[in-house]
XYZ file of C-alpha atoms in Angstrom:
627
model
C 58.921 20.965 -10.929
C 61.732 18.641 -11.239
C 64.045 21.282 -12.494
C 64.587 23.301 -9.523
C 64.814 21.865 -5.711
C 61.577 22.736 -4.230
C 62.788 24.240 -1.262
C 66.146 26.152 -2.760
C 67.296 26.703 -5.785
C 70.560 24.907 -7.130
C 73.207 26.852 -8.393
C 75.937 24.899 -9.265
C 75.537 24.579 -12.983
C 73.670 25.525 -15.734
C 71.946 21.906 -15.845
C 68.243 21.622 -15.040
C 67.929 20.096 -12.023
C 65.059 17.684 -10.157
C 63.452 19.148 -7.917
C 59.770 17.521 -6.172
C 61.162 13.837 -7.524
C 64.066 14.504 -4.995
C 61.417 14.986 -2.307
C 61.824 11.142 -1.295
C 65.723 10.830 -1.916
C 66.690 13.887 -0.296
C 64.897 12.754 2.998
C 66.987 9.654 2.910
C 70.334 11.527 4.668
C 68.530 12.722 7.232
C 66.271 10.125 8.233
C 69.303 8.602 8.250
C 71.273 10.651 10.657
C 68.382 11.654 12.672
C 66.380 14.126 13.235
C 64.032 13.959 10.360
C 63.991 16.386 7.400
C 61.893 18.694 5.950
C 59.688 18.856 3.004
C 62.731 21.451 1.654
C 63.816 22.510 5.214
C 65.837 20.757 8.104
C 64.078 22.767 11.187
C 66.975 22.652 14.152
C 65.609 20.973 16.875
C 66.115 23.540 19.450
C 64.098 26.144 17.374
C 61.528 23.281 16.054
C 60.907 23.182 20.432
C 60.295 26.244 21.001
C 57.347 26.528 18.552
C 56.084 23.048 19.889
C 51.861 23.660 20.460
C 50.154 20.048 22.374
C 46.339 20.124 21.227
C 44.920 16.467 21.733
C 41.752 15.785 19.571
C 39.949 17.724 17.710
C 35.659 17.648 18.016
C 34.634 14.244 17.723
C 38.088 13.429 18.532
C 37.869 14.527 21.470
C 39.469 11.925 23.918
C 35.964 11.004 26.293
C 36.495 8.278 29.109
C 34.743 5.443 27.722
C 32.571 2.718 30.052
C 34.669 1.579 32.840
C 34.098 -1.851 32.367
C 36.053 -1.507 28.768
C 39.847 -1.683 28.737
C 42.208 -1.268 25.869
C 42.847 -4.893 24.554
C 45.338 -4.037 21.986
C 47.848 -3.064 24.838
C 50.687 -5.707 24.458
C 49.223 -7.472 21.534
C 51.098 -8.117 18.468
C 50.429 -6.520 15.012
C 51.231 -7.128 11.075
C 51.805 -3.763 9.334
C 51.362 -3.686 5.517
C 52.420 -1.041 2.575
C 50.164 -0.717 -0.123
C 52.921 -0.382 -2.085
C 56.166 -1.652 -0.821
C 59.833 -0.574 -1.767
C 63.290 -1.629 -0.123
C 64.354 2.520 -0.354
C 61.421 3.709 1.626
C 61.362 0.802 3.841
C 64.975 1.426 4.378
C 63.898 5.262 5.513
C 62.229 4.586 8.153
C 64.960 2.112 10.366
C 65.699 5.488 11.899
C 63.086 4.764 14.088
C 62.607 1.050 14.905
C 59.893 -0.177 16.037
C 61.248 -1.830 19.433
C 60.495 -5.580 19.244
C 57.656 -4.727 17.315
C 55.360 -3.333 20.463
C 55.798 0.181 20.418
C 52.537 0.677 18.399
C 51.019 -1.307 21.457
C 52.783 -0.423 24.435
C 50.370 1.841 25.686
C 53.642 5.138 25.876
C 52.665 8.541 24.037
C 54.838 10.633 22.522
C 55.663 14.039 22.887
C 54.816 16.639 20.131
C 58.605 16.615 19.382
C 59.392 14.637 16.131
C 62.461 13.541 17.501
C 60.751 11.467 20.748
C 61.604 7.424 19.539
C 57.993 7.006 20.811
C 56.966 7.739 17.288
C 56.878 5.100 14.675
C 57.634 6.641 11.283
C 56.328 5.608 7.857
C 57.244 6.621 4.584
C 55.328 6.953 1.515
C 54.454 3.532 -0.229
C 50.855 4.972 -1.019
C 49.189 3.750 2.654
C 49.370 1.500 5.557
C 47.281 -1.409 7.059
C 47.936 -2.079 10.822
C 45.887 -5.119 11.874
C 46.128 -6.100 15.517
C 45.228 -9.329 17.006
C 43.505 -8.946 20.517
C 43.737 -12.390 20.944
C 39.866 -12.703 22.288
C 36.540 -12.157 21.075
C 35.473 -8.768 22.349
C 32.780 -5.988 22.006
C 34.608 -3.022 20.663
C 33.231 0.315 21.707
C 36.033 2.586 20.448
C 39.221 2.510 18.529
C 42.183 5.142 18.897
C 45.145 6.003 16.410
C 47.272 9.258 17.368
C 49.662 10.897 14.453
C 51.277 13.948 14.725
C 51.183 16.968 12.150
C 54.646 18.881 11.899
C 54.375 20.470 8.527
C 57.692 22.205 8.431
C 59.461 18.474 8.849
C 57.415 17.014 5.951
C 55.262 14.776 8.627
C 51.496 15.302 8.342
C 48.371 13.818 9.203
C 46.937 11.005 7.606
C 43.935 12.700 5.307
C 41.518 9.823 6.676
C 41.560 6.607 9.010
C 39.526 3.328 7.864
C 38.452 0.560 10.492
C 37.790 -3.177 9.601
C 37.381 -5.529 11.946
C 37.063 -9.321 12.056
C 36.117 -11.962 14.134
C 38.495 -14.652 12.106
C 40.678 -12.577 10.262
C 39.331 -13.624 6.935
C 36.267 -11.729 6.932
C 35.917 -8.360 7.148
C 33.671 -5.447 8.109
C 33.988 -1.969 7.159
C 33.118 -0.547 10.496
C 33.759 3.368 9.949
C 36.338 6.160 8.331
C 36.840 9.802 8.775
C 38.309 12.138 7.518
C 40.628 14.367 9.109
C 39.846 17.540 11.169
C 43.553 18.714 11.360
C 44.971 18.757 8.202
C 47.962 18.053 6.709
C 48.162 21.885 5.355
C 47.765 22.594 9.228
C 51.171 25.024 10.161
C 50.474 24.225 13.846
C 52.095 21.342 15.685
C 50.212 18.719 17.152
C 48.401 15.251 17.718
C 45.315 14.638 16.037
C 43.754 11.467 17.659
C 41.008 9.284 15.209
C 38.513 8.530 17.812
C 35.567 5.771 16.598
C 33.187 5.612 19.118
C 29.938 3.843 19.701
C 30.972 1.024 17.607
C 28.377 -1.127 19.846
C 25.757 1.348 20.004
C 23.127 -0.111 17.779
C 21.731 -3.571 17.089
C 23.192 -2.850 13.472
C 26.640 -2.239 13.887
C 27.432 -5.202 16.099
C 28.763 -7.294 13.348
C 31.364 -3.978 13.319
C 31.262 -4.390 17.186
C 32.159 -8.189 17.900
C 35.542 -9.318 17.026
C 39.073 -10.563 17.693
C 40.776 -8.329 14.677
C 41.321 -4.855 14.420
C 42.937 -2.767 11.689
C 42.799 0.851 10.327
C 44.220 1.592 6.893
C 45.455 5.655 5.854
C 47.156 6.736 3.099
C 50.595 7.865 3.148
C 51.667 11.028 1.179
C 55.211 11.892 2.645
C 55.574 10.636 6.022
C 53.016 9.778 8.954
C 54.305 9.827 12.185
C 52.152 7.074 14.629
C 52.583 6.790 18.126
C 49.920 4.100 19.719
C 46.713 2.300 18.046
C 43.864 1.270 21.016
C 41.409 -1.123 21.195
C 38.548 -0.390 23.781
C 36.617 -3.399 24.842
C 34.750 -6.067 26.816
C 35.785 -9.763 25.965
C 32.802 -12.340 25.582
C 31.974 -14.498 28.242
C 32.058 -18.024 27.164
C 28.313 -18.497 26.972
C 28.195 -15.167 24.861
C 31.299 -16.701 22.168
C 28.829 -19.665 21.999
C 25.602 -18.160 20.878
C 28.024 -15.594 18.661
C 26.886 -15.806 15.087
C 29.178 -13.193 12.717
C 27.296 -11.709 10.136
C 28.157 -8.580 7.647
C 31.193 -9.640 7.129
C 32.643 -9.322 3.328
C 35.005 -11.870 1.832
C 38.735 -11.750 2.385
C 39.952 -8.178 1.240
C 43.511 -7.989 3.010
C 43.803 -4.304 1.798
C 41.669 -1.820 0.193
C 44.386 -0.216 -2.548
C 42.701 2.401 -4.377
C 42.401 0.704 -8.376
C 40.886 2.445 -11.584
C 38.269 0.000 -12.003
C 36.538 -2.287 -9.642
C 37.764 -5.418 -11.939
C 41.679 -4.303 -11.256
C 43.772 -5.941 -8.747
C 47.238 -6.866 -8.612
C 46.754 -9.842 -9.650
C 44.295 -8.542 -12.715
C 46.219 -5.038 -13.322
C 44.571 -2.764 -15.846
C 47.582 -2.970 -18.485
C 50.065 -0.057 -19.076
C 48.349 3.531 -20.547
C 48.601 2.117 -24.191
C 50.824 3.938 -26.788
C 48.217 5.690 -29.246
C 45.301 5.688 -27.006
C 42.835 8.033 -27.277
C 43.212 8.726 -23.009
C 46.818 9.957 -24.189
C 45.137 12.162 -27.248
C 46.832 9.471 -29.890
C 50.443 10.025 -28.613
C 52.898 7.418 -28.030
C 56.263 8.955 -27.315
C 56.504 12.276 -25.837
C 59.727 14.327 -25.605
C 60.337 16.799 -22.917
C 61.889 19.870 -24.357
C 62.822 21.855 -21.509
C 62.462 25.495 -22.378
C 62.125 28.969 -21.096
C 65.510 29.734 -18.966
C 66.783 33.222 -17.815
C 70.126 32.390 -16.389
C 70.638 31.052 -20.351
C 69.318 31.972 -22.794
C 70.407 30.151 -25.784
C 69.895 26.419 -23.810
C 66.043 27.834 -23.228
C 65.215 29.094 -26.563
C 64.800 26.482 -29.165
C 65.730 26.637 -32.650
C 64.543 24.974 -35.785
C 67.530 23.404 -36.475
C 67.293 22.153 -32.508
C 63.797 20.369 -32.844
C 64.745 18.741 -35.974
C 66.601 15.816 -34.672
C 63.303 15.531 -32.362
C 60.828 15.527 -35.397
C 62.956 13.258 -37.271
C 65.197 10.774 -37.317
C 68.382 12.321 -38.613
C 71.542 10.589 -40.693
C 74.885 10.992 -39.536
C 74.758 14.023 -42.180
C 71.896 15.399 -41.073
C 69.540 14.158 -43.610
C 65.720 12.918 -42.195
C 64.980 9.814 -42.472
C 61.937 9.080 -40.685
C 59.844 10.254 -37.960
C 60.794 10.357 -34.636
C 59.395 11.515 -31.313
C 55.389 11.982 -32.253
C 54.658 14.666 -29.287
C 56.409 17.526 -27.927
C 55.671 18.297 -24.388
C 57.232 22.234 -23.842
C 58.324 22.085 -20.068
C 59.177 24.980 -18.917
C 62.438 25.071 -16.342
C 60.704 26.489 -13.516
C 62.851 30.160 -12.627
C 61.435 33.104 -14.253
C 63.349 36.457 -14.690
C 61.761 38.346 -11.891
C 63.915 35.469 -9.388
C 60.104 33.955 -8.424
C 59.631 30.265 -8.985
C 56.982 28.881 -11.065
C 56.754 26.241 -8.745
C 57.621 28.552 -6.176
C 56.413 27.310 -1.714
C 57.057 30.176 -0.101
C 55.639 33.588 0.517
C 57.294 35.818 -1.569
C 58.434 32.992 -4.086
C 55.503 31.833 -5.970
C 55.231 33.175 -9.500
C 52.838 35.996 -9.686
C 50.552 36.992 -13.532
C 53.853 38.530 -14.420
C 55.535 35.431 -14.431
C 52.978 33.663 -16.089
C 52.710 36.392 -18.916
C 56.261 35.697 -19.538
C 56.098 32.260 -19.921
C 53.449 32.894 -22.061
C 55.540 35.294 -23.934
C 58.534 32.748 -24.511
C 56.117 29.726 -25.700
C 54.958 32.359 -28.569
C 58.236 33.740 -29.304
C 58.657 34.671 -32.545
C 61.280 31.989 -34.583
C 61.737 30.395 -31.248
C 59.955 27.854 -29.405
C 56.543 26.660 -30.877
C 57.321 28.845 -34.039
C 60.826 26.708 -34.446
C 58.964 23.655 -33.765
C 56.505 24.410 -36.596
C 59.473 25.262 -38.980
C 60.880 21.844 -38.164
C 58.068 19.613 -39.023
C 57.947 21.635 -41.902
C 60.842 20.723 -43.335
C 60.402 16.813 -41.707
C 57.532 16.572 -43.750
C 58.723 18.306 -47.020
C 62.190 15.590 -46.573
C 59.888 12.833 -45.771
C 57.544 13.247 -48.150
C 54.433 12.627 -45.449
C 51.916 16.020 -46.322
C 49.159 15.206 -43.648
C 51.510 14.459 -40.832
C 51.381 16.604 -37.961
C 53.525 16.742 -34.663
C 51.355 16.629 -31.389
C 51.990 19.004 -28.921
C 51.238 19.330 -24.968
C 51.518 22.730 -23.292
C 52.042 23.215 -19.029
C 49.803 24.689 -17.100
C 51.605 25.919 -13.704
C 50.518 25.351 -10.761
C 49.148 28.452 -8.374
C 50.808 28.713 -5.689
C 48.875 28.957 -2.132
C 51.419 31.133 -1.206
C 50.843 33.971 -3.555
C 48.494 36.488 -1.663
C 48.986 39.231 -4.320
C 48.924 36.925 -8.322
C 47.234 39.914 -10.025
C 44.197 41.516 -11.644
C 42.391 38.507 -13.317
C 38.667 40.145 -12.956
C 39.846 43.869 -13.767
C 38.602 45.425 -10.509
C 42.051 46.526 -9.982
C 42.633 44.507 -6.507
C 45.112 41.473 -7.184
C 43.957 38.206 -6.440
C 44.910 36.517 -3.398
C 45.257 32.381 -3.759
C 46.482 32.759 0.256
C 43.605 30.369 1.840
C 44.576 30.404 5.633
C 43.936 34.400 5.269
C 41.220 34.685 7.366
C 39.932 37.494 4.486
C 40.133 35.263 2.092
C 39.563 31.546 3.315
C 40.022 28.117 1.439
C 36.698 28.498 -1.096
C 37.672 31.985 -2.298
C 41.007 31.037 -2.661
C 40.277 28.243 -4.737
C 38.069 29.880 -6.838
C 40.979 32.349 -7.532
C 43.231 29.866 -7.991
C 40.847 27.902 -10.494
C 40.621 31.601 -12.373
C 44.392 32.096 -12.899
C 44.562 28.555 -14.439
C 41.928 29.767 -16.675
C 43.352 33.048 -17.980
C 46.045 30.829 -18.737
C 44.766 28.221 -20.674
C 42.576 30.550 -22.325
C 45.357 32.511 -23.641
C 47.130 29.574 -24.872
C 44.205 29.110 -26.546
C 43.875 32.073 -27.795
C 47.510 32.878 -29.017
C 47.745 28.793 -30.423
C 44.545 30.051 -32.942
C 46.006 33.274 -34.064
C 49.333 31.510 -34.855
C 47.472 28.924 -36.730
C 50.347 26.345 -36.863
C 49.501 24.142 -40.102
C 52.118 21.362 -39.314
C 51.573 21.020 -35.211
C 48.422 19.831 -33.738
C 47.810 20.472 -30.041
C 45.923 18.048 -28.264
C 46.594 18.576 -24.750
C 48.134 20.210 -21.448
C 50.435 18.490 -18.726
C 50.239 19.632 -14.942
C 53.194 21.178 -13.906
C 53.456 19.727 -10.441
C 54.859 15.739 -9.713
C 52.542 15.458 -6.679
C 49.462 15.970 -5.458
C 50.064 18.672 -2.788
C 48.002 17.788 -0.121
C 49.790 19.971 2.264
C 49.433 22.807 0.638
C 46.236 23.469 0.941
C 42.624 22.249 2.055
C 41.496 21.985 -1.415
C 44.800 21.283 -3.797
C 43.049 17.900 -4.603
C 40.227 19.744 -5.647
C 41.753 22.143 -7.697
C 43.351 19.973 -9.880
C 39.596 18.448 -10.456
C 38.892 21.429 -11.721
C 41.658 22.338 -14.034
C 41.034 18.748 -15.502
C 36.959 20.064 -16.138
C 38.755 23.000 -17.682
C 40.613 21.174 -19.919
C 38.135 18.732 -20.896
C 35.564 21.598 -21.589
C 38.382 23.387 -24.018
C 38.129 19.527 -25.741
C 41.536 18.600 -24.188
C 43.286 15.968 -22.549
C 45.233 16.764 -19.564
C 48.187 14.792 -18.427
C 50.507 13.933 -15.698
C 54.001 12.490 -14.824
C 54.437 11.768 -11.182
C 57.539 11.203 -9.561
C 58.034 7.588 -7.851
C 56.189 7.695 -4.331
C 54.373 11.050 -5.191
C 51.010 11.621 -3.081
C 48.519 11.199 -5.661
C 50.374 9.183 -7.921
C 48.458 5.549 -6.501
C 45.108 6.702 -7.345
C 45.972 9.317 -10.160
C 42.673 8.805 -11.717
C 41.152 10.669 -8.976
C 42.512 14.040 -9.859
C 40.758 14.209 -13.510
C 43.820 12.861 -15.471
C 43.620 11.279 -18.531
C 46.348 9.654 -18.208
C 49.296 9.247 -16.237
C 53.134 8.584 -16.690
C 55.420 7.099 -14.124
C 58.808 8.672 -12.904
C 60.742 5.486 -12.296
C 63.401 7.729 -10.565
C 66.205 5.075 -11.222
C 68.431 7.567 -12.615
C 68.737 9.829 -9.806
C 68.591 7.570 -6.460
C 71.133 5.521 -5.055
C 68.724 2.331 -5.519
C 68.949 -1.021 -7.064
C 67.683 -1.797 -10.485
C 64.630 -3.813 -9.194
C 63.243 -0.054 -8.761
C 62.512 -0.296 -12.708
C 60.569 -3.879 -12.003
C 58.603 -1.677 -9.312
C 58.229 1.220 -11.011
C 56.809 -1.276 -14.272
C 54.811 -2.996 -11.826
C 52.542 0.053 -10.291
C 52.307 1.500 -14.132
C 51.359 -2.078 -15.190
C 48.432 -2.423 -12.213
C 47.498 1.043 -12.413
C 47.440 1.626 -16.009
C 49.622 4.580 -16.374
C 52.558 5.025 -18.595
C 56.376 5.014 -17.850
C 59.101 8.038 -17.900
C 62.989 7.049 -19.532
C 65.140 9.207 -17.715
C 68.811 10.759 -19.212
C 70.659 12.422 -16.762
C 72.509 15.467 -17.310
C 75.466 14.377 -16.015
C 77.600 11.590 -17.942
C 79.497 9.412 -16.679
C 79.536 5.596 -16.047
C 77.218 5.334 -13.809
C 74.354 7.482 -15.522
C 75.241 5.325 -18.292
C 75.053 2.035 -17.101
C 71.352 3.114 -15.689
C 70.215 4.339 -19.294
C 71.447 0.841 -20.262
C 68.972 -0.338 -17.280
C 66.277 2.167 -18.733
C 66.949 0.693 -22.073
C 66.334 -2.913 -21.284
C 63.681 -3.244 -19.010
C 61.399 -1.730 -21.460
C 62.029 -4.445 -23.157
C 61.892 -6.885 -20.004
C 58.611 -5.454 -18.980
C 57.289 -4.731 -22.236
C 56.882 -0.981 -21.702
C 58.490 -0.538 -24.973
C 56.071 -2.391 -26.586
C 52.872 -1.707 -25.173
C 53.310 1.932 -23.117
C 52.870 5.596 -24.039
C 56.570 6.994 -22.819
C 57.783 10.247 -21.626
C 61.284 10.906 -22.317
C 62.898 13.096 -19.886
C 66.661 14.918 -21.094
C 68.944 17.627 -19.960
C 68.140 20.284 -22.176
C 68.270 19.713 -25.716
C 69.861 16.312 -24.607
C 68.416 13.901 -27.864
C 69.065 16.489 -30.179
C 73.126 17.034 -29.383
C 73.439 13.496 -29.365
C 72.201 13.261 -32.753
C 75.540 15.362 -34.003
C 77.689 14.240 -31.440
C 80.760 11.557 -32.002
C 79.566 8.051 -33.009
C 79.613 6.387 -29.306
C 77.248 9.458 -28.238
C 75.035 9.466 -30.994
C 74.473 5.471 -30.681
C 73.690 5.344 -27.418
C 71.660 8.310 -26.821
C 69.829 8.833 -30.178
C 70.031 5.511 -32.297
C 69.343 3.824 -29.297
C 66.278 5.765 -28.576
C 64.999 5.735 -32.286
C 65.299 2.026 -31.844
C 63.013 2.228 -28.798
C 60.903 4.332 -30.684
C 60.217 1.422 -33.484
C 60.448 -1.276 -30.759
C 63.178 -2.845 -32.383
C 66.032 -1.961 -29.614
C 67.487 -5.273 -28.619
C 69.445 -4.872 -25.092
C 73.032 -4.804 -24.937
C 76.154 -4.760 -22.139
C 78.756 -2.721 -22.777
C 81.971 -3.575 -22.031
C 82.683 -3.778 -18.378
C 79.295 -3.321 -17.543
C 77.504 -5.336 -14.557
């Protein structure tokens, strides 16, 4: 949730604070002054040591001599390595290790199990890599190796799977194998995992796989994937054997296979942002975060009629409603929860248990707060604005269950609390799921159930947002899974279920995957120490991908937060998310609204402004001494 630090909680102020969005940017310091950082947690490097464990492949990856008369013909050969995405801020993260005169992938050296060895070339989000080697020769390939290490407590894991192409020109391509991992990035244990094809030459069938001068291997990249060495086994061709060589198989010049939503989407053909009003985004067009449900405060967590006014409608300088403003209200709930657990909570002991969950429940439904206040307030919208059939959308959350809860509670009333703890060997990954799946139900079933009994005339509910940024791959063997099946919950209820990823996030390149409806982009320009071509990116992947984008207040205030709204401001218009995107509007709490009675200079740029952006009439400005 990107209101609390995943790994600790920040207490320096009552302001909401990111938390998974950081993941990237708070890896930056210490990739920077090396060693590496964790997913939450710098390990010490004397302690990370003594806990080091070597195991080399795992079953089919199990390192077998191959024929003698084969050599590794990668060794000393050069190599192009491509992002599927690429951004100067990751890029940037990984010059902590360089890759020596660009051989180390080559060099034929092995690292050690220690994330610290230089022998390991690092890479950093970006969605995936292609590494395409030139062996210089036609050759018979009979195997290719790639070695990564898994170090879960530094935030490096195992690529999920390994695809091989090769290519006897460069231009053409086979698809000569992939497979899936046998490690896991969820794995706690330290090791190398070594992607062993084998027996590429093997049958009369796979020798347009078999025969060529090109190699490359393409994995995704959900955090960071440590790589120490890709090998080539082969036998070049004789020159009467290059003679009577006749490639066939081969497919058409696909440099790299980026995951798209539809086969007719490309980079150069992107799908078009998520369009404002579509049906995938259940009508909405600009949705509001209203950040609610906070114990350390109560009265910034607890929302008035009087504070979702201003949202509702667009509000004179005396208060008075003019017209309509944000269409959806998404309640986001903070993320602590009075008993001190975290309903985003990663460690045993920390994860929100049915208690928790009850009392966000509890808070959502509170009476004259909340959904209540919000139904007062487009009461009154509509009574000022004399509009009888309009109704404000709303999206609930639906948290995520934690992996490492072993004890969530009763859901099935045989008076044993469920256990969502897969890597207990009593439990295991498909029970664990299944519980996991079951406390998402209760849930939405009881919003459900309490959203009917209130019978809201003025507020129409058309869908629910998933709590987490990312895709947590590392959590679990089946986290991709179980957000596939929260999204069939959803869609069975007759829902639409929605997502905002945070720039980089693991799931956030091929977001369709998961059962979304729709998707909206985390730019992240407001809380990294990057340039402002990161809005041009960030417009870009929404743009191919079809997803929609995130504006982003800050709750701090000064100059620089407010020359970056500025930036926010005017490359919707620049990139035409303004016109054309559904938009998520993330605010400290109750941000939109304040600024809405606040002093003139306030109120313009934080509320007029944003009405403007709202109508698509906001024309981009410079303030004084502005870049």
């Amino acid at each position: 949730m990107r209101f609390f630090n995943a790994g600790r909680q920040e207490k320096l102020s009552s302001k909401p604070k990111r938390s998974e969005n950081l993941c990237p940017f708070r890896e930056v310091s210490a990739l920077r002054s090396f060693p590496l950082p964790a997913a939450g947690a710098v390990v010490p490097a004397a302690v990370f040591t003594a806990i080091v464990v070597l195991a080399m492949g795992v079953g089919t990856r199990a390192k077998d001599a191959v024929a003698t008369t084969a050599t590794n013909l990668a060794l000393g050969r050069p190599y192009t390595i491509s992002a599927y995405w690429p951004d100067p801020l990751f890029t940037e993260m990984q010059k902590a290790y360089p890759d020596t005169e660009g051989k180390e992938l080559t060099d034929g050296k092995k690292a050690s199990v220690q994330y610290s060895d230089p022998g390991w070339q690092v890479f950093t989000r970006q969605a995936g890599r292609r590494i395409q080697v030139d062996l210089g020769k036609l050759a018979v390939i009979k195997e290719v190796r790639a070695r990564f290490l898994q170090s879960r407590s530094v935030g490096v894991y195992v690529p999920r799977r390994v695809t091989l192409y090769t290519s006897a020109d460069g231009q053409k391509w086979v698809h000569a194998g992939e497979q899936a991992t046998q490690v896991g990035p969820w794995n706690p244990r330290v090791q190398v995992e070594e992607f062993s094809f084998r027996g590429l030459d093997a049958e009369p069938a796979s020798r347009a796989a078999s025969t060529a001068r090109y190699v490359a291997i393409e994995f995704p990249v959900d955090v960071m994937v440590f790589m120490d060495e890709l090998e080539v086994f082969g036998v070049p061709l004789s020159e009467e054997e290059k003679a009577a060589y006749v490639p066939a198989g081969a497919v058409a010049n696909v440099p790299m296979a980026v995951p798209m939503p539809r086969e007719e989407v490309s980079p150069e053909h992107p799908a078009g942002y998520a369009a404002a009003g579509s049906p995938a985004a259940a009508g909405a067009r600009h949705i509001v975060l209203a950040t609610y449900a906070y114990p350390p405060n109560e009265t910034l967590g607890r929302w008035t009629a009087r504070d979702y006014l201003p949202y509702v409608a667009y509000l004179s300088e005396d208060g008075k409603p003019q017209d309509w403003m944000f269409d959806s209200i998404l309640l986001a709930p903070q993320g602590s929860t009075p008993s001190g657990r975290g309903l985003v909570g990663d460690k045993p002991g920390a994860a929100a248990n049915m208690e928790d969950w009850q009392w966000l429940l509890d808070e959502t439904f509170m009476p004259g707060h909340q959904l209540d206040a919000l139904q007062e307030a487009a009461h009154q919208a509509k009574q000022a604005l004399g509009d009888p059939d309009y109704k404000v959308k709303v999206f609930l959350t639906l948290v995520y269950p934690s992996p490492f809860q072993n004890a969530f509670g009763d859901l099935d009333g045989d008076g044993v609390p469920e256990s969502f703890a897969w890597s207990d060997p009593k439990v295991g990954p498909e029970k664990a799921l299944e519980n996991r799946v079951a406390a998402v139900k209760w849930l939405l079933d009881e919003y459900l159930r309490r959203w009917q009994e209130k019978q809201y005339p003025d507020l129409e509910l058309v869908g629910f947002w998933w709590h987490r940024e990312s895709i947590l791959f590392q959590n679990s063997p089946n986290d991709d899974e179980l957000v596939r099946q929260v999204a069939d919950l959803v869609h069975q209820a007759g829902y639409k279920f929605i997502w905002i990823p945070y720039y980089g996030a693991a799931g956030s390149y091929d977001w369709w995957e998961y059962g979304f409806d729709a998707a909206i982009l985390q730019p992240n320009y407001m809380f990294a120490d990057v340039g402002r071509e990161r809005l041009e990116l960030a417009a870009r992947i929404a743009r191919t991908l079809g997803m929609g984008i995130e504006m982003e207040k800050h709750w701090l205030g000064g100059w620089n937060e407010l020359q970056k709204w500025i930036d926010y401001l005017a490359a919707g218009v620049e990139q035409r998310y303004m016109q054309e995107a559904v938009i998520g509007y993330y605010q400290n709490y109750k941000d939109f609204g304040e600024a809405s009675h606040s002093d003139i200079g306030t109120r313009r740029l934080y509320y007029d402004f944003v009405y403007q952006f709202i109508k698509g009439t906001y024309v981009p400005i410079k303030l004084p001494g502005m870049n």
